[in-house]
Amino acid sequence: MHRRWNVILIFLIVAVLVTSYFYMPHIRQMLHPDLIPASSGKPIAFSQEESLHFYKDGMILCGSPSRFYSWDGAEQKPPLEQEDISAEGEKISIVAHSKHYIVTPGNRIYNTQTVPFTKVYENKDLSIWDIKEYHDFLLLLVKNKESVVEPLILAEGEDSLLPLDGMGDAKYLSADSPTGDDGSKDLSLLTMSMDTPVPVSRIFHFINRNELFGVLSLEDQFIYNIYRLGNTIVLMGNRNILCYNVNGKRKWSIKNNYDGKFDAVHGKDGLLLYFPNSTDIEREKGNCLMVNNSGEYSVKNFPKYLSNLQPYQNGYLGLEYEKTLVSLSRRGEIRKKQNLKEPVNAIEINPYRSERLYVRTKSNTLQMYIPKKQEENKK
């Protein structure tokens, strides 16, 4: 009796293995289909000075003037009220943008989550150089008469700007706010103070958008980028990668031997720092530093020599040697590789329809890629 059940069990195991062998490639193909150039749209000229902005009905090639297209690549009129188009001189130019907002030369800010776009702010006396978008406020980077950048807060639903007091003559370098679903109004600003014999990196922490909470000063190296994770910050320095809490206590420090070559993916679960040319981090095999929102880190081993790493289908997507798309799991395992028709400078994922991929080619065109099945169904 036991012998017969053993035979049946072995038969079932073999059947499962055989079935998996033949059907797993088909399952993988369904989960991660081949992407092919969309036949419905011709490649669009896309200069190095232009950038791409998505909204719910299409995309914008931001420049002067900007161009508006459907997701399939058909050119269309700007989705603004005629009153706003007239105020912009009939042609829309965009000098800065974030995920959901654009800025025009007249220092008008439009929310692109609505169609037509909604004007949320206008101030002809300012010169808005850049904009950063956080949970319920915008950080406006404004150039003064001396062309020095000053950060100002525009809270959602407000029409007046909030200053960030207490910074003295510190010069703005970068900023970040916690990413997540908790509705944080905290903000950390990375600056450089020049009123000392040696320039000093200073990090100003604000709560409730513009109330100064604390200051961290670092004198031994140049800090050039900052990432905010809950009550923790990660700093990129020319000598070290550093982690502090907002009270100024250092959690850890790692030597930065990576020549400034890295990709950063900052999401609600933490921060990923990928070093494409590295083989180890602090004597631990790997090239990827994963930092959670509590500031704890682990080292993972991703494929080398990738660029443009970004979130994609519960994992990551990167570009290998400018010619191959590489899809990765969250642990960095290769799920799929696919060659592109021509070399590519950058890849963009449509946040409204993540199955659509847009690539900027070396020949300065924008090409849309869609799943092969979608293209076949259109024919």
Short mmCIF file of C-alpha atoms in Angstrom, two decimals:
data_model
loop_
_atom_site.label_atom_id
_atom_site.label_comp_id
_atom_site.label_asym_id
_atom_site.label_seq_id
_atom_site.Cartn_x
_atom_site.Cartn_y
_atom_site.Cartn_z
CA MET A 1 0.00 0.00 0.00
CA HIS A 2 2.76 2.45 1.00
CA ARG A 3 4.69 1.48 -2.10
CA ARG A 4 1.74 2.30 -4.34
CA TRP A 5 1.29 5.74 -2.71
CA ASN A 6 5.00 6.45 -3.16
CA VAL A 7 4.73 5.67 -6.86
CA ILE A 8 1.69 7.93 -7.20
CA LEU A 9 3.49 10.74 -5.30
CA ILE A 10 6.57 10.44 -7.52
CA PHE A 11 4.35 10.48 -10.61
CA LEU A 12 2.59 13.67 -9.42
CA ILE A 13 5.90 15.40 -8.67
CA VAL A 14 7.25 14.50 -12.12
CA ALA A 15 4.02 15.72 -13.73
CA VAL A 16 4.25 19.07 -11.91
CA LEU A 17 7.91 19.50 -12.90
CA VAL A 18 7.21 18.67 -16.55
CA THR A 19 4.22 21.00 -16.64
CA SER A 20 6.26 23.80 -15.03
CA TYR A 21 9.07 23.29 -17.53
CA PHE A 22 6.77 23.73 -20.52
CA TYR A 23 4.40 26.36 -19.14
CA MET A 24 6.63 28.62 -17.02
CA PRO A 25 8.04 30.46 -20.07
CA HIS A 26 4.46 31.09 -21.20
CA ILE A 27 3.51 32.39 -17.74
CA ARG A 28 6.57 34.65 -17.62
CA GLN A 29 5.68 35.99 -21.06
CA MET A 30 2.15 36.81 -19.85
CA LEU A 31 3.47 38.60 -16.75
CA HIS A 32 6.30 40.39 -18.58
CA PRO A 33 5.36 40.64 -22.27
CA ASP A 34 7.67 41.83 -25.02
CA LEU A 35 7.48 45.55 -25.73
CA ILE A 36 7.51 46.70 -29.35
CA PRO A 37 7.38 50.15 -31.01
CA ALA A 38 3.79 51.33 -31.40
CA SER A 39 2.76 51.49 -35.04
CA SER A 40 0.14 54.17 -34.37
CA GLY A 41 2.67 56.90 -33.71
CA LYS A 42 5.79 57.96 -35.54
CA PRO A 43 8.91 58.84 -33.52
CA ILE A 44 8.70 62.44 -32.26
CA ALA A 45 11.66 64.81 -32.41
CA PHE A 46 12.84 65.26 -28.83
CA SER A 47 15.82 67.52 -28.10
CA GLN A 48 18.17 67.19 -25.13
CA GLU A 49 16.84 70.51 -23.76
CA GLU A 50 13.28 69.18 -23.56
CA SER A 51 11.75 67.01 -20.82
CA LEU A 52 8.64 64.87 -20.61
CA HIS A 53 5.56 65.52 -18.46
CA PHE A 54 2.57 63.15 -18.30
CA TYR A 55 -1.02 64.06 -17.51
CA LYS A 56 -4.15 61.91 -17.54
CA ASP A 57 -4.98 62.50 -21.22
CA GLY A 58 -1.55 62.78 -22.74
CA MET A 59 1.97 64.11 -22.46
CA ILE A 60 3.91 67.34 -22.87
CA LEU A 61 7.34 67.85 -24.34
CA CYS A 62 8.34 70.69 -22.06
CA GLY A 63 10.36 73.43 -23.70
CA SER A 64 9.94 76.76 -25.44
CA PRO A 65 7.41 76.42 -26.90
CA SER A 66 6.09 73.19 -25.42
CA ARG A 67 4.31 70.55 -27.52
CA PHE A 68 1.27 68.55 -26.47
CA TYR A 69 0.53 64.99 -27.60
CA SER A 70 -1.92 62.20 -26.95
CA TRP A 71 -0.43 59.03 -25.47
CA ASP A 72 -0.40 57.58 -29.00
CA GLY A 73 1.75 60.43 -30.28
CA ALA A 74 -0.87 62.55 -32.06
CA GLU A 75 -0.23 66.28 -31.61
CA GLN A 76 -3.04 68.16 -29.89
CA LYS A 77 -3.94 71.57 -28.51
CA PRO A 78 -2.87 72.62 -25.00
CA PRO A 79 -5.57 71.55 -22.49
CA LEU A 80 -5.92 75.00 -20.92
CA GLU A 81 -8.82 77.41 -20.72
CA GLN A 82 -8.77 79.93 -23.58
CA GLU A 83 -8.32 82.73 -21.03
CA ASP A 84 -5.10 81.07 -19.81
CA ILE A 85 -3.87 80.39 -23.35
CA SER A 86 -4.37 84.06 -24.19
CA ALA A 87 -2.51 85.11 -21.01
CA GLU A 88 0.38 82.91 -22.12
CA GLY A 89 0.54 84.60 -25.53
CA GLU A 90 -1.16 81.72 -27.39
CA LYS A 91 1.95 79.53 -27.11
CA ILE A 92 2.67 77.57 -23.94
CA SER A 93 6.27 77.40 -22.77
CA ILE A 94 7.23 75.45 -19.67
CA VAL A 95 10.29 76.37 -17.61
CA ALA A 96 9.86 73.83 -14.78
CA HIS A 97 7.59 70.97 -13.80
CA SER A 98 6.96 68.34 -11.15
CA LYS A 99 4.77 65.23 -11.26
CA HIS A 100 1.47 67.16 -11.27
CA TYR A 101 2.42 70.81 -11.86
CA ILE A 102 3.95 72.95 -14.60
CA VAL A 103 5.46 76.47 -14.44
CA THR A 104 5.36 78.93 -17.35
CA PRO A 105 7.66 81.93 -17.99
CA GLY A 106 5.05 84.32 -16.57
CA ASN A 107 5.47 82.54 -13.20
CA ARG A 108 2.07 80.89 -13.46
CA ILE A 109 1.69 77.44 -11.92
CA TYR A 110 -0.90 75.01 -13.30
CA ASN A 111 -2.21 71.78 -11.78
CA THR A 112 -2.20 69.15 -14.57
CA GLN A 113 -4.33 66.61 -12.65
CA THR A 114 -7.41 68.34 -14.07
CA VAL A 115 -8.31 68.84 -17.72
CA PRO A 116 -8.36 71.69 -18.56
CA PHE A 117 -5.35 72.46 -16.37
CA THR A 118 -6.13 74.61 -13.32
CA LYS A 119 -4.08 77.72 -12.55
CA VAL A 120 -3.17 77.59 -8.85
CA TYR A 121 -0.72 80.47 -8.51
CA GLU A 122 0.58 83.54 -10.34
CA ASN A 123 3.16 86.13 -9.33
CA LYS A 124 4.75 88.30 -12.01
CA ASP A 125 7.27 89.70 -9.52
CA LEU A 126 8.99 86.33 -9.04
CA SER A 127 11.41 84.33 -11.16
CA ILE A 128 10.63 80.65 -10.52
CA TRP A 129 13.66 78.57 -11.44
CA ASP A 130 12.41 75.13 -10.35
CA ILE A 131 9.65 73.44 -8.39
CA LYS A 132 9.45 70.41 -6.08
CA GLU A 133 6.21 68.67 -5.18
CA TYR A 134 5.45 67.12 -1.80
CA HIS A 135 2.36 65.83 0.04
CA ASP A 136 0.28 69.00 0.28
CA PHE A 137 2.71 71.76 -0.62
CA LEU A 138 5.10 72.90 -3.31
CA LEU A 139 8.65 74.09 -2.76
CA LEU A 140 9.29 76.97 -5.14
CA LEU A 141 12.92 77.69 -5.94
CA VAL A 142 12.98 81.37 -6.79
CA LYS A 143 15.92 83.35 -8.14
CA ASN A 144 16.42 86.76 -6.56
CA LYS A 145 18.01 89.80 -8.22
CA GLU A 146 21.49 88.38 -7.53
CA SER A 147 20.45 85.06 -9.19
CA VAL A 148 20.67 83.31 -5.81
CA VAL A 149 18.07 80.59 -5.31
CA GLU A 150 15.66 81.09 -2.40
CA PRO A 151 13.22 78.34 -1.33
CA LEU A 152 9.61 79.33 -0.60
CA ILE A 153 6.56 77.24 0.36
CA LEU A 154 3.24 77.26 -1.49
CA ALA A 155 0.70 75.29 0.55
CA GLU A 156 -2.13 73.51 -1.23
CA GLY A 157 -5.17 75.76 -1.61
CA GLU A 158 -3.27 78.90 -0.57
CA ASP A 159 -2.31 81.92 -2.69
CA SER A 160 0.47 83.37 -0.52
CA LEU A 161 4.01 82.06 -0.06
CA LEU A 162 5.57 80.99 3.24
CA PRO A 163 9.23 81.86 3.94
CA LEU A 164 11.71 79.42 5.47
CA ASP A 165 13.17 81.58 8.22
CA GLY A 166 16.26 80.87 10.30
CA MET A 167 18.65 79.91 7.49
CA GLY A 168 20.84 83.02 7.59
CA ASP A 169 22.94 83.34 4.44
CA ALA A 170 22.99 79.57 3.79
CA LYS A 171 22.70 78.80 0.07
CA TYR A 172 20.17 76.22 -1.09
CA LEU A 173 21.50 72.96 -2.62
CA SER A 174 18.74 70.35 -2.33
CA ALA A 175 15.65 69.35 -0.36
CA ASP A 176 13.43 66.39 0.45
CA SER A 177 10.31 65.47 2.39
CA PRO A 178 9.19 62.05 3.67
CA THR A 179 7.44 59.96 1.02
CA GLY A 180 4.46 57.92 2.18
CA ASP A 181 0.81 57.88 3.07
CA ASP A 182 1.07 59.67 6.43
CA GLY A 183 0.59 63.14 4.98
CA SER A 184 3.86 64.48 6.32
CA LYS A 185 4.43 68.24 6.32
CA ASP A 186 8.10 67.85 7.31
CA LEU A 187 10.88 69.18 5.10
CA SER A 188 14.69 68.95 5.18
CA LEU A 189 16.85 71.45 3.29
CA LEU A 190 20.49 70.88 2.37
CA THR A 191 22.46 74.13 2.20
CA MET A 192 25.99 75.48 2.10
CA SER A 193 27.00 78.21 4.54
CA MET A 194 29.67 80.61 3.30
CA ASP A 195 29.99 82.81 6.43
CA THR A 196 32.75 80.62 7.92
CA PRO A 197 36.49 80.30 7.08
CA VAL A 198 35.67 76.95 5.46
CA PRO A 199 32.31 76.29 3.74
CA VAL A 200 30.00 74.24 5.96
CA SER A 201 27.17 71.93 4.90
CA ARG A 202 24.06 72.67 6.94
CA ILE A 203 20.79 70.71 6.99
CA PHE A 204 17.71 72.58 8.22
CA HIS A 205 14.76 70.50 9.40
CA PHE A 206 11.29 72.05 9.30
CA ILE A 207 7.96 70.78 10.65
CA ASN A 208 4.47 72.00 9.61
CA ARG A 209 6.13 73.04 6.36
CA ASN A 210 8.06 76.10 7.59
CA GLU A 211 8.61 75.85 11.38
CA LEU A 212 12.32 75.35 12.09
CA PHE A 213 12.90 72.20 14.16
CA GLY A 214 16.66 71.71 14.10
CA VAL A 215 19.97 72.22 12.30
CA LEU A 216 22.80 69.80 11.54
CA SER A 217 26.25 71.17 10.55
CA LEU A 218 28.94 69.07 8.84
CA GLU A 219 32.37 70.56 8.21
CA ASP A 220 34.59 67.71 7.05
CA GLN A 221 33.21 67.10 3.55
CA PHE A 222 30.98 68.44 0.79
CA ILE A 223 27.40 67.12 0.96
CA TYR A 224 25.67 67.25 -2.42
CA ASN A 225 22.35 65.42 -2.01
CA ILE A 226 19.79 64.56 0.65
CA TYR A 227 17.01 61.98 1.02
CA ARG A 228 14.39 62.15 3.79
CA LEU A 229 13.01 58.85 5.17
CA GLY A 230 10.55 59.36 8.03
CA ASN A 231 12.61 60.92 10.83
CA THR A 232 15.87 59.91 9.13
CA ILE A 233 18.00 61.54 6.46
CA VAL A 234 20.54 59.98 4.11
CA LEU A 235 23.27 62.32 2.85
CA MET A 236 25.51 61.85 -0.17
CA GLY A 237 28.95 63.31 0.52
CA ASN A 238 32.14 63.36 -1.50
CA ARG A 239 33.77 61.09 1.13
CA ASN A 240 30.92 59.24 2.82
CA ILE A 241 27.28 58.25 2.62
CA LEU A 242 25.84 59.28 5.98
CA CYS A 243 22.66 58.58 7.90
CA TYR A 244 21.34 60.80 10.73
CA ASN A 245 18.09 61.17 12.56
CA VAL A 246 16.46 64.59 12.64
CA ASN A 247 17.79 65.16 16.17
CA GLY A 248 21.34 65.12 14.78
CA LYS A 249 22.45 61.66 15.94
CA ARG A 250 24.48 59.74 13.38
CA LYS A 251 23.23 56.21 12.71
CA TRP A 252 25.91 55.02 10.28
CA SER A 253 28.52 56.07 7.75
CA ILE A 254 29.75 54.28 4.61
CA LYS A 255 32.74 55.28 2.50
CA ASN A 256 31.71 56.75 -0.82
CA ASN A 257 34.09 55.22 -3.36
CA TYR A 258 31.71 55.38 -6.29
CA ASP A 259 32.86 58.53 -8.19
CA GLY A 260 29.38 60.04 -8.00
CA LYS A 261 27.94 57.32 -10.26
CA PHE A 262 24.68 56.06 -8.80
CA ASP A 263 20.92 55.84 -9.35
CA ALA A 264 18.48 56.62 -6.55
CA VAL A 265 14.95 55.23 -6.28
CA HIS A 266 13.03 56.92 -3.46
CA GLY A 267 9.64 55.42 -2.64
CA LYS A 268 7.24 55.09 0.28
CA ASP A 269 9.05 51.95 1.51
CA GLY A 270 12.49 53.56 1.62
CA LEU A 271 15.48 54.38 -0.53
CA LEU A 272 17.46 52.32 -3.02
CA LEU A 273 20.96 53.52 -3.98
CA TYR A 274 22.41 51.58 -6.92
CA PHE A 275 26.12 51.79 -7.79
CA PRO A 276 26.53 50.29 -11.29
CA ASN A 277 30.31 49.83 -11.24
CA SER A 278 30.62 48.47 -7.71
CA THR A 279 31.12 44.89 -6.52
CA ASP A 280 30.96 45.42 -2.76
CA ILE A 281 29.74 47.89 -0.13
CA GLU A 282 31.61 48.00 3.17
CA ARG A 283 33.20 44.58 2.43
CA GLU A 284 29.77 43.06 1.80
CA LYS A 285 29.19 41.67 -1.67
CA GLY A 286 26.70 43.77 -3.60
CA ASN A 287 26.19 47.07 -5.39
CA CYS A 288 22.86 48.22 -4.03
CA LEU A 289 22.14 49.90 -0.71
CA MET A 290 18.55 49.45 0.52
CA VAL A 291 17.60 51.86 3.34
CA ASN A 292 14.22 51.55 5.07
CA ASN A 293 12.27 54.40 6.66
CA SER A 294 13.87 53.70 10.04
CA GLY A 295 17.34 54.23 8.60
CA GLU A 296 18.40 50.57 8.69
CA TYR A 297 20.23 49.36 5.60
CA SER A 298 21.00 46.13 3.80
CA VAL A 299 23.20 45.35 0.80
CA LYS A 300 21.80 43.63 -2.29
CA ASN A 301 23.50 42.42 -5.44
CA PHE A 302 21.92 43.78 -8.64
CA PRO A 303 23.28 43.26 -12.19
CA LYS A 304 26.16 45.62 -12.96
CA TYR A 305 26.33 48.47 -15.46
CA LEU A 306 22.66 49.44 -15.51
CA SER A 307 21.38 52.99 -15.85
CA ASN A 308 18.01 54.75 -15.57
CA LEU A 309 16.92 52.40 -12.77
CA GLN A 310 13.31 53.04 -11.72
CA PRO A 311 10.26 51.30 -10.21
CA TYR A 312 8.39 49.03 -12.63
CA GLN A 313 5.76 46.27 -12.18
CA ASN A 314 6.51 45.50 -8.52
CA GLY A 315 10.22 45.55 -9.27
CA TYR A 316 12.60 47.70 -11.28
CA LEU A 317 13.46 48.52 -14.86
CA GLY A 318 16.91 49.52 -16.05
CA LEU A 319 18.88 50.11 -19.21
CA GLU A 320 21.97 48.02 -20.03
CA TYR A 321 24.63 49.41 -22.37
CA GLU A 322 22.08 51.85 -23.84
CA LYS A 323 20.49 49.09 -25.91
CA THR A 324 18.85 46.51 -23.64
CA LEU A 325 15.87 46.82 -21.28
CA VAL A 326 16.34 44.80 -18.09
CA SER A 327 13.36 43.97 -15.86
CA LEU A 328 14.27 43.08 -12.26
CA SER A 329 12.46 41.69 -9.25
CA ARG A 330 12.48 43.69 -6.00
CA ARG A 331 15.50 41.59 -4.93
CA GLY A 332 17.40 42.49 -8.11
CA GLU A 333 16.94 39.18 -9.92
CA ILE A 334 16.68 39.45 -13.71
CA ARG A 335 13.14 38.66 -14.87
CA LYS A 336 13.55 39.58 -18.52
CA LYS A 337 15.93 41.21 -21.01
CA GLN A 338 14.89 42.79 -24.27
CA ASN A 339 16.96 44.46 -26.97
CA LEU A 340 15.81 47.79 -28.38
CA LYS A 341 16.05 48.78 -32.03
CA GLU A 342 18.47 51.63 -31.48
CA PRO A 343 20.61 53.08 -28.66
CA VAL A 344 18.71 54.98 -25.98
CA ASN A 345 19.62 57.86 -23.66
CA ALA A 346 16.73 57.58 -21.22
CA ILE A 347 13.54 55.68 -20.49
CA GLU A 348 10.27 57.07 -19.10
CA ILE A 349 7.35 55.07 -17.69
CA ASN A 350 3.85 56.49 -18.11
CA PRO A 351 2.53 56.80 -14.51
CA TYR A 352 -1.08 56.68 -15.75
CA ARG A 353 -0.59 53.59 -17.92
CA SER A 354 2.49 51.78 -16.68
CA GLU A 355 2.46 49.23 -19.50
CA ARG A 356 3.54 52.01 -21.87
CA LEU A 357 7.20 52.89 -22.06
CA TYR A 358 8.71 55.95 -23.71
CA VAL A 359 12.37 56.05 -24.75
CA ARG A 360 14.56 58.97 -25.77
CA THR A 361 16.85 57.63 -28.47
CA LYS A 362 20.42 58.67 -29.24
CA SER A 363 19.09 60.21 -32.45
CA ASN A 364 16.94 62.59 -30.33
CA THR A 365 13.54 61.07 -30.95
CA LEU A 366 10.81 59.95 -28.56
CA GLN A 367 9.56 56.43 -29.29
CA MET A 368 6.64 54.70 -27.56
CA TYR A 369 6.80 50.98 -26.74
CA ILE A 370 3.71 48.95 -25.86
CA PRO A 371 3.10 45.25 -25.07
CA LYS A 372 3.19 43.12 -28.23
CA LYS A 373 -0.30 41.75 -27.50
CA GLN A 374 -1.79 45.25 -27.46
CA GLU A 375 -0.26 46.02 -30.85
CA GLU A 376 -1.59 42.76 -32.32
CA ASN A 377 -5.10 43.49 -31.02
CA LYS A 378 -5.07 46.87 -32.77
CA LYS A 379 -4.50 45.28 -36.18
#
